[in-house]
XYZ file of C-alpha atoms in Angstrom:
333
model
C -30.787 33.465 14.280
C -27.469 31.666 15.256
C -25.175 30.854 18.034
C -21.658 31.401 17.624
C -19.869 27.683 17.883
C -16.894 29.802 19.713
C -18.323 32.194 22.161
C -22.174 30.541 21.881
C -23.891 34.136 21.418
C -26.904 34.539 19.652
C -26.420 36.118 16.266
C -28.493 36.990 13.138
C -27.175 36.985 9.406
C -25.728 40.402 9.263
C -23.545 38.859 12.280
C -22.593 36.317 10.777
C -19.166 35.220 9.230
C -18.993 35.193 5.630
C -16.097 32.175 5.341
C -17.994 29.884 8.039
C -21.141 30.328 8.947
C -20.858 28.496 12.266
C -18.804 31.568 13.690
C -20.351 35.178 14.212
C -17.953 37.869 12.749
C -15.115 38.529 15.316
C -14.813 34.582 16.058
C -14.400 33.678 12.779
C -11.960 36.452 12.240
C -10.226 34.983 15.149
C -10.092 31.455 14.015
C -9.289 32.245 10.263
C -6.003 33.773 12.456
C -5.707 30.822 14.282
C -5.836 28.345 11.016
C -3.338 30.370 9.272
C -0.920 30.068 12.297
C -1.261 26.630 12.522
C -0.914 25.957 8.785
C 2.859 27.916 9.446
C 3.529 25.178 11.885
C 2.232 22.517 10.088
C 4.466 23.477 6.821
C 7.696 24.028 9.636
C 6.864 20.455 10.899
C 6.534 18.879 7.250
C 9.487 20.754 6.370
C 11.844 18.849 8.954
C 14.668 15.841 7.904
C 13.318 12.541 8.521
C 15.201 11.850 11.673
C 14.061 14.954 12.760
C 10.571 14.125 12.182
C 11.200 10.475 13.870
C 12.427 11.737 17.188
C 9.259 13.931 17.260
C 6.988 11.043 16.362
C 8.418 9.004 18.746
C 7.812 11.638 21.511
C 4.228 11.723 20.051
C 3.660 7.943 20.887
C 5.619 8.281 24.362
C 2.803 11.172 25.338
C 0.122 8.673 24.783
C 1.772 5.750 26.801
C 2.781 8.038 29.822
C -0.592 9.179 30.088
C -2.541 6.003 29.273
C -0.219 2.793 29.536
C 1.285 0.255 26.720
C -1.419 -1.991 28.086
C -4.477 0.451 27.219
C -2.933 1.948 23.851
C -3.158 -0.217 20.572
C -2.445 0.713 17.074
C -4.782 0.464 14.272
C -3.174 -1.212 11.829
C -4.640 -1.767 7.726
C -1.314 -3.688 6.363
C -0.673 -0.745 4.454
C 2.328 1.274 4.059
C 2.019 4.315 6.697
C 0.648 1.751 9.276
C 3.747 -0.350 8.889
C 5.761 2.448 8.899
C 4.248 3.639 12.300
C 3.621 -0.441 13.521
C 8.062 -0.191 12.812
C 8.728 3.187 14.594
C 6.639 2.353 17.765
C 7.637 -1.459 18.135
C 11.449 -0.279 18.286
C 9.414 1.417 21.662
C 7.201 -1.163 22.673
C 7.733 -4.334 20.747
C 4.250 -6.037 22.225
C 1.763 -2.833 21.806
C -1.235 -4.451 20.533
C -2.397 -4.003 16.745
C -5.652 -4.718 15.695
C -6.591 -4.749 12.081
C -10.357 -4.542 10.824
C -10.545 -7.066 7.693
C -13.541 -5.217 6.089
C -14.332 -8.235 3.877
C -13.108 -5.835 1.042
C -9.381 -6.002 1.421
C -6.958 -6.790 -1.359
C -5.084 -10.455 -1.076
C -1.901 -8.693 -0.828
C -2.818 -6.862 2.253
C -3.778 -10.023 3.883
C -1.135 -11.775 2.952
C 0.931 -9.228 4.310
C -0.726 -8.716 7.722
C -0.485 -12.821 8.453
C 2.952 -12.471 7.622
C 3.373 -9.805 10.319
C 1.772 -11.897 12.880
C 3.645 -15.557 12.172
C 6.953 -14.181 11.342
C 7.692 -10.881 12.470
C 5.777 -11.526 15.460
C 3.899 -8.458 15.667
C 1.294 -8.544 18.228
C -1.600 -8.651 16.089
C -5.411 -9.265 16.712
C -8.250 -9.604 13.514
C -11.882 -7.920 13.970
C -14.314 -8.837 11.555
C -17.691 -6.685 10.797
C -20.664 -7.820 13.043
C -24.072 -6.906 12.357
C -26.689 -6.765 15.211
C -28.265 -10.336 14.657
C -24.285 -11.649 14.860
C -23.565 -12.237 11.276
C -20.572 -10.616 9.176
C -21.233 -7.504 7.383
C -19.888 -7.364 3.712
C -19.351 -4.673 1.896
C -22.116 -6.149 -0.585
C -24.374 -6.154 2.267
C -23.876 -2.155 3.310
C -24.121 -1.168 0.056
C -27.452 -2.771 -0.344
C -28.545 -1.208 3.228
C -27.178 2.377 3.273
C -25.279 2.657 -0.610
C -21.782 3.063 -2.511
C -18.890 4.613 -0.840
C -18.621 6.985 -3.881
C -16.899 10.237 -4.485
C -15.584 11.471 -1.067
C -16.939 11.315 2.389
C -17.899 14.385 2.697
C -19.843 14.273 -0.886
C -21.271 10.692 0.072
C -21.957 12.042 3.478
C -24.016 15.425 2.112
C -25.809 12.703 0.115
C -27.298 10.901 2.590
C -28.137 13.031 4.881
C -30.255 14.834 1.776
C -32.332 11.260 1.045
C -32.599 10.630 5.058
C -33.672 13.957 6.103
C -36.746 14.103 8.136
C -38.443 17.500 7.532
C -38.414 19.455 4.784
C -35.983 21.930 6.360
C -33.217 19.467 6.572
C -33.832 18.447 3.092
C -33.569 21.574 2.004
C -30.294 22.432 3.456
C -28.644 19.421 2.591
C -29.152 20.620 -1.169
C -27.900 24.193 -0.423
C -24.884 22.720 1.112
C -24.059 20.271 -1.837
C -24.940 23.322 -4.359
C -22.256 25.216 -2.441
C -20.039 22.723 -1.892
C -20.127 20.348 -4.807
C -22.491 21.295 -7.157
C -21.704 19.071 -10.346
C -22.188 16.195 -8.093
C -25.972 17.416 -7.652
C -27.461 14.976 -10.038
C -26.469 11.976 -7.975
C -28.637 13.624 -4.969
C -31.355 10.476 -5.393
C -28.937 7.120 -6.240
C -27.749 5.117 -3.545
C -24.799 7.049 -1.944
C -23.720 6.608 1.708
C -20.285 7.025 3.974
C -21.457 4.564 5.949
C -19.148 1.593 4.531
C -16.280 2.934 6.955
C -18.170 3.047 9.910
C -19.408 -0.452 9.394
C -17.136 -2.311 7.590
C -14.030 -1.152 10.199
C -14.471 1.980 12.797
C -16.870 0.569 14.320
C -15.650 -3.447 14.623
C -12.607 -1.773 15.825
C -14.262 0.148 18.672
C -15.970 -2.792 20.115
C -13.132 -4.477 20.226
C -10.990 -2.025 22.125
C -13.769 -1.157 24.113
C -14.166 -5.354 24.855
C -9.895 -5.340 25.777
C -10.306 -2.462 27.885
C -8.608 0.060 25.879
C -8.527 3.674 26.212
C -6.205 5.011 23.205
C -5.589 4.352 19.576
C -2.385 5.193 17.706
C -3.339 6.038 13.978
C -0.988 5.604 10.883
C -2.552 8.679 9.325
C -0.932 11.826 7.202
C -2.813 15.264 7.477
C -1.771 14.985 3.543
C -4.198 12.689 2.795
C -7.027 14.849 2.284
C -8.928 18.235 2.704
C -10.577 16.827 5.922
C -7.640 14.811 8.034
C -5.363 18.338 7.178
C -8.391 20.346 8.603
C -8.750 17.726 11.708
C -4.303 18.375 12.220
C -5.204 22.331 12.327
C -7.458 22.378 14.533
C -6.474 19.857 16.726
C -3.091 18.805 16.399
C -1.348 15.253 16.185
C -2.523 14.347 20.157
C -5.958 14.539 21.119
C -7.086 12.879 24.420
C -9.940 13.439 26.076
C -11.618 15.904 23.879
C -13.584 13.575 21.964
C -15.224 9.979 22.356
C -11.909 8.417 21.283
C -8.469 9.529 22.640
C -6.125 9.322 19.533
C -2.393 9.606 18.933
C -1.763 10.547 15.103
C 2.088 10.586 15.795
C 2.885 10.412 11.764
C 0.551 13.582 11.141
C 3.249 15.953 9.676
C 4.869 13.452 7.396
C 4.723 13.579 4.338
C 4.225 10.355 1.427
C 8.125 10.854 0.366
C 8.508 10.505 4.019
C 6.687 7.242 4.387
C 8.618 6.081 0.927
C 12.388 7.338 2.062
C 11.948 5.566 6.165
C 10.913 2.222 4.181
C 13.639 2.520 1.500
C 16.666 3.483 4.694
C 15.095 1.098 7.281
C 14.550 -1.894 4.658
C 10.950 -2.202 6.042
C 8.876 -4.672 4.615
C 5.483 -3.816 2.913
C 2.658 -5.290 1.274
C 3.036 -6.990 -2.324
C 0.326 -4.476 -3.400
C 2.836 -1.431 -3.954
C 4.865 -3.963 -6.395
C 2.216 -4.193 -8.231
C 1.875 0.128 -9.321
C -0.665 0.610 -6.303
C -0.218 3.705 -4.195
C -2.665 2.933 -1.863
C -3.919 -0.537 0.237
C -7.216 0.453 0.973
C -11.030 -1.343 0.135
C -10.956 -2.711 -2.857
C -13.480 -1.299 -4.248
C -13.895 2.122 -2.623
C -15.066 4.854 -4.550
C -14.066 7.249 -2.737
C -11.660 9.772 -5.312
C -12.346 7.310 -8.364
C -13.923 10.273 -10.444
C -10.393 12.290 -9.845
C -8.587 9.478 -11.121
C -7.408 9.245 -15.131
C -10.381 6.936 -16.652
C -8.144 4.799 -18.840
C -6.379 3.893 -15.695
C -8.599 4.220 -12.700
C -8.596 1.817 -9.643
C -11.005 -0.454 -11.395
C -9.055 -0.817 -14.743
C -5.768 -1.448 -12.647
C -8.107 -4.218 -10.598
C -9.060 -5.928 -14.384
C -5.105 -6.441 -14.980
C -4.132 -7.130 -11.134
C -7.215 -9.197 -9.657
C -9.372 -10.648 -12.444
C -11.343 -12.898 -10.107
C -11.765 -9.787 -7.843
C -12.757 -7.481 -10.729
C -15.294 -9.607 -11.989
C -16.963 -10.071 -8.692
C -17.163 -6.309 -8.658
C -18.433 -5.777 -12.590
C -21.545 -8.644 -11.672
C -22.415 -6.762 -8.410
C -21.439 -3.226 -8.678
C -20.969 -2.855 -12.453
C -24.337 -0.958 -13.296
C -24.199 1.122 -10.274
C -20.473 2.346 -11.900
C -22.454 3.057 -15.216
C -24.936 5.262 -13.105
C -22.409 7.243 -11.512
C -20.414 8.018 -14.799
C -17.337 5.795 -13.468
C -14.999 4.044 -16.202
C -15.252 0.196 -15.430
């Protein structure tokens, strides 16, 4: 038996919606209806001019202040390119909103570079949080790998992992391997090496929470494109760009709808300045050694083979400690 995650009636299998299992057969009809509606708007919005798509974003960030106050809304800021692109659109707003930025120990020199230089010279209101375990020492990405395992593959994959090796009864186990066969079945036979999403949560979300929590602060704007992946286009659908009060955290996602050649045409017209890093042939700002969409990546010239050439110091601090566990997962080092 089920209950319906929509109307919450009790359902068996012959009830049960063949495209989500979560819905019995006339909600999921319903919200397979819904999706494809919003997936119309969402390809309207994306389809906008820039300006266009400015004046909205800007109404996006207004929203949250009206309802919240500059003093209790603070962007979360990574140094990389969308963030600066959003930090640029909403200080031409409120030139003091707050930014914090989570250094997750992992970060690239470039992106720290480029955050200090936001702080002492473009006087961006900028505060640091660094990773603290329970006992009040930093967290390293060395050290959550060690405790809960490699950021590899996706989330979701890396995710589906652990629950499998931390389930507590048999039935739990059990689904966790139907879901990966389902889901991502060639990634089957990692199922039992050390694979965990929890690097994120430690490493930044949750160093960033505290600290907002700490200043009193009851909304973050996020620098994030519903383009990014599978899951942050599913969270726009269902959700939208605004979402306060529905969740633990209230969150304004006012750059949602844009697109990448978005982000790359406002920073070529506005002359906005970015991170070294994209100089350099990277696309993306994010932990240095993430694994997260490695294996999707062209081997010869993978994040780890660009790291060799860009960051030799960095890259053999990552072959000594992380090398063999590269090998394991069939990762070109």
């Amino acid at each position: 038996m089920f209950i319906c995650k929509t109307c919450q009636e009790i359902y068996d299998d012959s009830m049960r919606y063949s495209k989500d299992s979560r819905y019995c057969t006339k909600c999921g009809k319903d919200h397979t209806e819904f999706l494809s509606y919003r997936r119309e708007i969402l390809a309207s919005l994306r389809s906008m001019p820039l300006e266009a798509k400015i004046v909205q974003t800007k109404f996006l960030i207004r929203k949250a202040v009206s309802i919240f106050g500059e003093e209790k809304c603070y962007i979360s800021y990574s140094g990389g390119k969308d963030s600066t692109v959003l930090s640029h659109i909403t200080k031409q707003l409120y030139p003091n909103i707050l930014h914090l930025f989570a250094n997750t120990t992992n970060e690239y020199p470039e992106t720290l570079k480029h955050v200090q230089w936001e702080k002492n010279e473009n006087g961006t209101n900028i505060i640091t949080v660094f990773p603290i375990d329970t006992h009040g020492e930093i967290w390293t990405f060395k050290k959550v790998v060690k405790k809960y395992g490699y950021p590899m593959f996706s989330k979701r994959i890396s995710n589906a992992i652990r629950t499998y090796q931390h389930a507590r009864t048999e039935y739990t186990k059990q689904n966790s391997i139907n879901y990966i066969n389902n889901n991502f079945k060639k990634y089957e036979k990692y199922i039992d090496f050390p694979i965990s999403d929890k690097c994120c949560d430690k490493l930044k979300k949750e160093p960033l929470r505290r600290k907002a929590k700490e200043l009193g602060m009851d909304c973050v704007i996020l620098g994030v494109l519903a383009s990014e992946s599978h899951q942050r286009e599913r969270d726009w659908l269902e959700n939208g760009c605004n979402v306060f009060f529905k969740f633990k955290d209230n969150q304004c996602k006012p750059l949602s709808f844009w697109t990448e050649e978005d982000i790359l045409e406002y920073i070529e017209k506005y002359h906005v300045k970015v991170s070294e890093l994209y100089d350099m042939g990277y696309k993306r700002n994010g932990c240095m050694y993430c694994g997260f969409g490695v294996q999707l990546e062209a081997p010869e010239s993978n994040r780890y083979k660009k790291l060799k050439k860009t960051h030799p110091l960095q890259y053999s601090y990552f072959i000594s400690n992380f090398g063999g566990l590269m090998i394991n997962f069939d990762i070109t080092i």
